[in-house]
Tab-separated table of C-alpha atoms in Angstrom:
chain	number	residue	atom	x	y	z
Q	1277	MET	CA	0.081	0.005	0.191
Q	1278	ALA	CA	1.063	3.265	-0.540
Q	1279	SER	CA	3.331	5.761	1.901
Q	1280	SER	CA	1.822	7.340	4.961
Q	1281	LYS	CA	3.444	10.259	4.114
Q	1282	ALA	CA	1.770	10.532	0.511
Q	1283	LYS	CA	-0.981	13.201	0.223
Q	1284	PRO	CA	-4.396	11.843	-1.133
Q	1285	GLY	CA	-5.330	12.876	-5.088
Q	1286	LEU	CA	-8.548	12.321	-6.413
Q	1287	ARG	CA	-9.799	11.396	-10.296
Q	1288	PRO	CA	-12.929	10.611	-11.460
Q	1289	PHE	CA	-14.210	7.135	-11.414
Q	1290	LEU	CA	-13.689	4.824	-14.343
Q	1291	PRO	CA	-15.324	2.102	-15.652
Q	1292	GLU	CA	-11.945	0.239	-15.431
Q	1293	ASP	CA	-11.922	1.050	-11.542
Q	1294	THR	CA	-14.693	-1.362	-10.764
Q	1295	ALA	CA	-12.728	-4.329	-9.339
Q	1296	ILE	CA	-10.186	-2.072	-7.077
Q	1297	ALA	CA	-13.745	-0.314	-5.380
Q	1298	ALA	CA	-15.227	-3.380	-5.226
Q	1299	ALA	CA	-12.048	-4.817	-3.541
Q	1300	ILE	CA	-11.673	-1.484	-1.478
Q	1301	TYR	CA	-15.554	-1.740	-0.414
Q	1302	VAL	CA	-15.127	-5.469	0.902
Q	1303	ALA	CA	-11.556	-5.083	2.518
Q	1304	SER	CA	-12.867	-1.533	4.609
Q	1305	ILE	CA	-16.427	-3.304	5.479
Q	1306	ALA	CA	-14.581	-6.932	6.691
Q	1307	ASP	CA	-11.400	-5.080	8.435
Q	1308	LEU	CA	-13.053	-1.608	9.733
Q	1309	THR	CA	-16.327	-2.740	11.238
Q	1310	GLY	CA	-15.391	-5.822	13.115
Q	1311	ASP	CA	-16.262	-3.920	16.711
Q	1312	ASP	CA	-19.946	-2.917	15.431
Q	1313	TYR	CA	-21.055	-5.547	13.220
Q	1314	SER	CA	-21.328	-9.727	13.670
Q	1315	GLU	CA	-19.556	-11.588	10.661
Q	1316	ALA	CA	-23.208	-12.446	9.028
Q	1317	GLN	CA	-23.995	-8.814	9.132
Q	1318	GLN	CA	-20.437	-7.896	7.503
Q	1319	GLU	CA	-20.644	-10.497	5.063
Q	1320	ALA	CA	-24.617	-9.489	4.015
Q	1321	TRP	CA	-23.165	-5.833	3.375
Q	1322	ALA	CA	-20.105	-6.963	1.720
Q	1323	GLN	CA	-22.352	-8.985	-0.923
Q	1324	ALA	CA	-22.803	-5.725	-2.710
Q	1325	GLY	CA	-19.467	-5.951	-4.171
Q	1326	ASP	CA	-19.500	-9.540	-5.499
Q	1327	ASP	CA	-21.689	-8.298	-8.339
Q	1328	GLU	CA	-18.781	-6.177	-10.110
Q	1329	ALA	CA	-20.945	-5.342	-12.741
Q	1330	THR	CA	-24.055	-3.813	-10.572
Q	1331	PHE	CA	-21.753	-2.208	-8.392
Q	1332	GLY	CA	-19.741	-0.595	-11.179
Q	1333	LYS	CA	-23.353	0.395	-12.655
Q	1334	ARG	CA	-23.897	2.119	-9.425
Q	1335	LEU	CA	-20.642	3.926	-9.392
Q	1336	GLY	CA	-20.984	4.894	-12.912
Q	1337	SER	CA	-24.045	6.348	-12.223
Q	1338	GLN	CA	-23.445	8.901	-10.030
Q	1339	LEU	CA	-20.496	11.347	-9.436
Q	1340	THR	CA	-17.882	9.201	-7.837
Q	1341	LEU	CA	-14.079	9.991	-6.825
Q	1342	ILE	CA	-11.342	7.761	-7.004
Q	1343	ALA	CA	-8.882	8.562	-3.668
Q	1344	THR	CA	-4.991	7.602	-4.647
Q	1345	LEU	CA	-1.894	7.727	-2.752
Q	1346	ASP	CA	1.257	7.765	-4.778
Q	1347	SER	CA	-1.474	6.744	-7.392
Q	1348	ILE	CA	-2.616	3.700	-6.175
Q	1349	PRO	CA	-6.609	3.678	-5.692
Q	1350	VAL	CA	-7.326	3.815	-1.697
Q	1351	GLY	CA	-10.711	4.719	-1.425
Q	1352	PHE	CA	-13.756	5.835	-3.225
Q	1353	ALA	CA	-16.694	8.324	-2.290
Q	1354	SER	CA	-20.376	8.889	-4.482
Q	1355	LEU	CA	-22.299	11.958	-4.600
Q	1356	LYS	CA	-26.103	10.604	-5.225
Q	1357	GLY	CA	-28.083	13.245	-6.972
Q	1358	ALA	CA	-26.521	16.692	-5.620
Q	1359	ASP	CA	-26.944	16.225	-2.170
Q	1360	HIS	CA	-26.504	12.499	-0.491
Q	1361	ILE	CA	-23.345	10.913	0.103
Q	1362	ASP	CA	-24.118	7.176	-1.576
Q	1363	LEU	CA	-20.767	5.521	-0.885
Q	1364	LEU	CA	-17.551	6.309	1.049
Q	1365	TYR	CA	-15.039	3.470	1.573
Q	1366	VAL	CA	-11.392	3.430	2.186
Q	1367	HIS	CA	-9.021	0.459	2.186
Q	1368	PRO	CA	-7.969	-0.410	5.773
Q	1369	ASN	CA	-4.440	0.137	5.255
Q	1370	ALA	CA	-4.883	3.856	3.734
Q	1371	VAL	CA	-6.733	4.546	7.122
Q	1372	LEU	CA	-5.926	7.841	8.714
Q	1373	GLN	CA	-3.917	9.448	6.325
Q	1374	GLY	CA	-6.845	11.852	4.978
Q	1375	VAL	CA	-8.491	9.923	2.466
Q	1376	ALA	CA	-11.754	9.921	3.648
Q	1377	SER	CA	-11.672	13.840	4.651
Q	1378	THR	CA	-9.954	14.598	1.150
Q	1379	LEU	CA	-13.154	12.655	-0.363
Q	1380	VAL	CA	-15.942	14.318	1.585
Q	1381	ASP	CA	-14.128	17.500	1.193
Q	1382	ALA	CA	-14.180	17.374	-2.362
Q	1383	LEU	CA	-17.903	15.770	-2.278
Q	1384	GLU	CA	-18.963	19.167	-0.119
Q	1385	LYS	CA	-17.381	21.399	-2.441
Q	1386	LEU	CA	-19.309	19.668	-5.503
Q	1387	ALA	CA	-22.625	19.537	-4.083
Q	1388	GLY	CA	-22.989	23.308	-3.159
Q	1389	ALA	CA	-21.446	23.712	-6.924
Q	1390	ARG	CA	-24.353	21.265	-7.886
Q	1391	GLY	CA	-26.500	24.036	-5.870
Q	1392	ALA	CA	-27.175	21.954	-2.798
Q	1393	THR	CA	-27.749	23.637	0.481
Q	1394	GLY	CA	-27.150	20.860	2.597
Q	1395	LEU	CA	-25.610	17.204	2.348
Q	1396	THR	CA	-26.761	13.810	3.747
Q	1397	VAL	CA	-25.547	10.922	4.429
Q	1398	ASP	CA	-26.764	7.402	5.482
Q	1399	ALA	CA	-23.492	6.729	7.936
Q	1400	SER	CA	-23.000	3.105	9.392
Q	1401	ASP	CA	-21.687	3.012	13.229
Q	1402	THR	CA	-18.287	2.671	12.109
Q	1403	ALA	CA	-18.231	6.200	10.281
Q	1404	LEU	CA	-20.756	8.153	13.054
Q	1405	GLU	CA	-17.788	9.732	14.493
Q	1406	PHE	CA	-15.885	10.544	11.310
Q	1407	PHE	CA	-18.924	12.233	10.334
Q	1408	MET	CA	-19.617	14.108	13.615
Q	1409	LYS	CA	-16.647	15.630	13.757
Q	1410	ARG	CA	-17.038	17.139	10.227
Q	1411	GLY	CA	-20.401	18.598	11.339
Q	1412	TYR	CA	-22.871	16.175	10.526
Q	1413	ILE	CA	-25.724	15.790	12.424
Q	1414	ALA	CA	-27.901	13.116	13.354
Q	1415	THR	CA	-31.284	13.074	12.279
Q	1416	GLN	CA	-32.747	9.631	12.275
Q	1417	ARG	CA	-31.782	5.763	13.287
Q	1418	ASN	CA	-32.446	3.174	10.746
Q	1419	SER	CA	-32.577	-0.704	10.591
Q	1420	VAL	CA	-31.994	-1.676	7.309
Q	1421	PRO	CA	-32.891	-5.467	6.310
Q	1422	LEU	CA	-30.329	-6.956	3.848
Q	1423	HIS	CA	-29.375	-10.552	2.669
Q	1424	ASP	CA	-31.489	-11.866	5.745
Q	1425	GLU	CA	-29.324	-9.731	7.980
Q	1426	TRP	CA	-30.753	-6.552	9.843
Q	1427	LEU	CA	-27.966	-3.810	9.689
Q	1428	ALA	CA	-28.227	-0.346	11.213
Q	1429	ASN	CA	-27.061	3.208	10.172
Q	1430	THR	CA	-27.978	6.726	11.163
Q	1431	THR	CA	-28.715	9.636	8.570
Q	1432	MET	CA	-26.953	12.412	9.409
Q	1433	LYS	CA	-27.007	16.038	7.402
Q	1434	LYS	CA	-24.983	18.924	7.554
Q	1435	ALA	CA	-25.495	22.515	6.199
Q	1436	LEU	CA	-23.441	23.597	3.401
Q	1437	ALA	CA	-21.827	26.685	3.439
Q	1438	ALA	CA	-23.203	29.448	0.435
Q	1439	ASN	CA	-19.969	29.472	-1.239
Q	1440	SER	CA	-18.954	25.415	-0.614
């Protein structure tokens, strides 16, 4: 994986990024959610990455950014419409290197440029603290059925500055 001294870079998602994005997605769920979700819940959640064609279509239908360290893809995030962060995943080896912050900063600016006055995200238990530190406010707790398992997330909102 990339050096911890590298500064995250961003680029648009390309169809050929699908396999690496799916691998980042699965690794992130497997390695970063163990304290909050059972193994069965993790497996149910990660199954979305198993169907790469559908996963790639989802990423390609949204404004999706790929984050890199030393030109190596290490994370991605997607903006659904103008005002909802749909996906935000960082490879476990790149956590705490500014990747997630760089991705969210960019999506906040892009959402503002698209005319959004606020941004929402359905944050996993693992991501709650990250979003709270960025000024997102929890508004609703959700139970989500997925492949015979129940997962939980929290809808969070943040008002965007007028000149984001």
